Short mmCIF file of C-alpha atoms in Angstrom, two decimals:
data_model
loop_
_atom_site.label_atom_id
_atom_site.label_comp_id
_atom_site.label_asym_id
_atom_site.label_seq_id
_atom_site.Cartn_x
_atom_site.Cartn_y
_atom_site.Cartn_z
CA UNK A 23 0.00 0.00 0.00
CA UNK A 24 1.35 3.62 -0.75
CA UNK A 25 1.34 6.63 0.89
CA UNK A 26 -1.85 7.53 -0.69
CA UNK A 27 -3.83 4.74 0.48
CA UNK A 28 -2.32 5.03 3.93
CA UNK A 29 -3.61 8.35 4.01
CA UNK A 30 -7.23 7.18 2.79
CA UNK A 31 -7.34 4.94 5.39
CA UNK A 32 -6.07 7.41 8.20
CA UNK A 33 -8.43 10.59 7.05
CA UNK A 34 -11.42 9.23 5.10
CA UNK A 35 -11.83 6.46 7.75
CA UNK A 36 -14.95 6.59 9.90
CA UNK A 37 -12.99 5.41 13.03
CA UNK A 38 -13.99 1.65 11.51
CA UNK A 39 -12.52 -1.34 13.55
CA UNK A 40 -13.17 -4.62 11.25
CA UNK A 41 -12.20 -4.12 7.26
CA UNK A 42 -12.45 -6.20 4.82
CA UNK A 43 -9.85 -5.64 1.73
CA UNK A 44 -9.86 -7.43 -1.87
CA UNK A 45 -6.78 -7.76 -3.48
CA UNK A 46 -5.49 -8.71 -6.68
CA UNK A 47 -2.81 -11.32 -6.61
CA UNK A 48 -0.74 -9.97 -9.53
CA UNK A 49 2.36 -12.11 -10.14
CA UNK A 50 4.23 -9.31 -11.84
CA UNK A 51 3.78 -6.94 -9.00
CA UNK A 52 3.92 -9.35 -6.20
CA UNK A 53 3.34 -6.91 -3.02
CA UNK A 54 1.79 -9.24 -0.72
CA UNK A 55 4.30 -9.76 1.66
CA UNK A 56 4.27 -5.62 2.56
CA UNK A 57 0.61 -5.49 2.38
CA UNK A 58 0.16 -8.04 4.72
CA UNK A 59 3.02 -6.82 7.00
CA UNK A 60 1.05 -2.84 6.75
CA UNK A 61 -2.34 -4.79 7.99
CA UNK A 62 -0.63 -6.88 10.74
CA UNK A 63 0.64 -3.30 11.96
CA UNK A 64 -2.46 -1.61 11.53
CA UNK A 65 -3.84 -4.02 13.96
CA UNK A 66 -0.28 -3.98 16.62
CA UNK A 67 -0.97 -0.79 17.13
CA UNK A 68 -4.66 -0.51 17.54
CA UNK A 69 -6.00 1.12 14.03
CA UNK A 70 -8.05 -1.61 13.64
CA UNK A 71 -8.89 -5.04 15.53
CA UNK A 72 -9.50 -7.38 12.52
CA UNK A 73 -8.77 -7.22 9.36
CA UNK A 74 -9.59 -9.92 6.27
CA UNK A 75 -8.06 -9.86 3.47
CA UNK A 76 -9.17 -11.98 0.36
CA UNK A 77 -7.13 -12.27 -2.65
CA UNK A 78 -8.97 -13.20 -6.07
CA UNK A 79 -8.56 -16.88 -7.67
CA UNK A 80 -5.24 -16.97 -9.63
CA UNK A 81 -5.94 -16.55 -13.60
CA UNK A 82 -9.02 -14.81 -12.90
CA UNK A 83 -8.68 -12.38 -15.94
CA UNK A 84 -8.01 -15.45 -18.12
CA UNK A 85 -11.50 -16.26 -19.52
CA UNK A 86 -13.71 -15.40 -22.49
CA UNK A 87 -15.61 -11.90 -21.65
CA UNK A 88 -11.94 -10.49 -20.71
CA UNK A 89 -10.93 -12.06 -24.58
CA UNK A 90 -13.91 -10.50 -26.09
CA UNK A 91 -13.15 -7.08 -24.46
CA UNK A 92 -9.27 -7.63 -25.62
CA UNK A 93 -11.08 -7.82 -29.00
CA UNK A 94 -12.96 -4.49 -28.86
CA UNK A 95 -10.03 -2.83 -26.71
CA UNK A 96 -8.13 -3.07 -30.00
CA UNK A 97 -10.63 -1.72 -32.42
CA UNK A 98 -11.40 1.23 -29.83
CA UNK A 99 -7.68 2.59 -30.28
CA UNK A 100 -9.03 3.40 -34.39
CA UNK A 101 -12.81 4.15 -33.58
CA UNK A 102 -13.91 8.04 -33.16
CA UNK A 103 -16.90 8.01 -31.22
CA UNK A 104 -18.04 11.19 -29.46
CA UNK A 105 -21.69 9.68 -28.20
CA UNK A 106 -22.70 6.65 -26.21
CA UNK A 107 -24.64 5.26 -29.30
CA UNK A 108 -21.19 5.31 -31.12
CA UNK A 109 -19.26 3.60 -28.39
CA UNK A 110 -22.05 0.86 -28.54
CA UNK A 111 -21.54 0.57 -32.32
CA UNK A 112 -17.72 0.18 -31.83
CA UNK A 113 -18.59 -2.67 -29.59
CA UNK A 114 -20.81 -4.64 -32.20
CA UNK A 115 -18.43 -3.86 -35.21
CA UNK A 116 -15.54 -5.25 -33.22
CA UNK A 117 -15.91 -9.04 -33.38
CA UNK A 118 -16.53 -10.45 -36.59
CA UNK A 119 -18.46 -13.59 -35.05
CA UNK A 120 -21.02 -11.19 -33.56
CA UNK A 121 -19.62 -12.09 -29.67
CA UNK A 122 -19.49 -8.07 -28.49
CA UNK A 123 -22.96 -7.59 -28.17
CA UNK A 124 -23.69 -4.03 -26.93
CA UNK A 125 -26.43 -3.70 -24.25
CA UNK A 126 -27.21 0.60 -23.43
CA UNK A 127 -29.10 1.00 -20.20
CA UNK A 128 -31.70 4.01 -19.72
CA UNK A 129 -32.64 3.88 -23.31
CA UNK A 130 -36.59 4.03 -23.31
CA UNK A 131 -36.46 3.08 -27.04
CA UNK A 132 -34.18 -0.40 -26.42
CA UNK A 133 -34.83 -1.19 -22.63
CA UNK A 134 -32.47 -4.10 -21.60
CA UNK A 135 -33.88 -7.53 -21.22
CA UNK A 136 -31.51 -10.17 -19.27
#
């Protein structure tokens, strides 16, 4: 954790005792070890009495909807869209298969139907 976050958790705090933090266990940036040594002494010196920490299931971003936006990622970089219709146009031109299938919520015309 960096300064910043230190700081969140020292000013925007509401005095909390128990948190709860979600981590991603990135392999490239491995920081666990100092995150989990900051928690432990958070709770040595009485900022906070428990704390869990959870990390996410390793290869969690490798699986199809994170492919499919990979796919429209890509086209994005060349696309010039200014409104949200265009954005949801980008989406549905971007796989050739028809996988990217654009769904625009608040839009009386096309309400969404799951």
């Amino acid at each position: 954790m960096d300064v910043f976050n230190r700081r969140r958790l020292g000013s925007y705090g509401l005095g909390e005792q128990h948190s709860h933090f979600q981590c991603d266990n990135c392999c490239g940036q491995n920081k666990n070890n100092i995150v989990i040594w900051y928690l432990l002494w958070r709770v040595l010196v009485g900022l906070h009495r428990i704390i869990t920490l959870s990390f996410m299931l390793i290869r969690h971003t490798k699986f199809t909807p994170d492919w499919h936006f990979g796919i429209w990622k890509s086209k994005w970089r060349n696309f010039n869209a200014e409104m949200l219709s265009y954005v949801a146009a980008s989406v549905g031109l971007s796989s050739r298969t028809g996988h990217n299938i654009p769904q625009l919520g608040g839009d009386s015309c096309n309400p969404v139907v799951i």
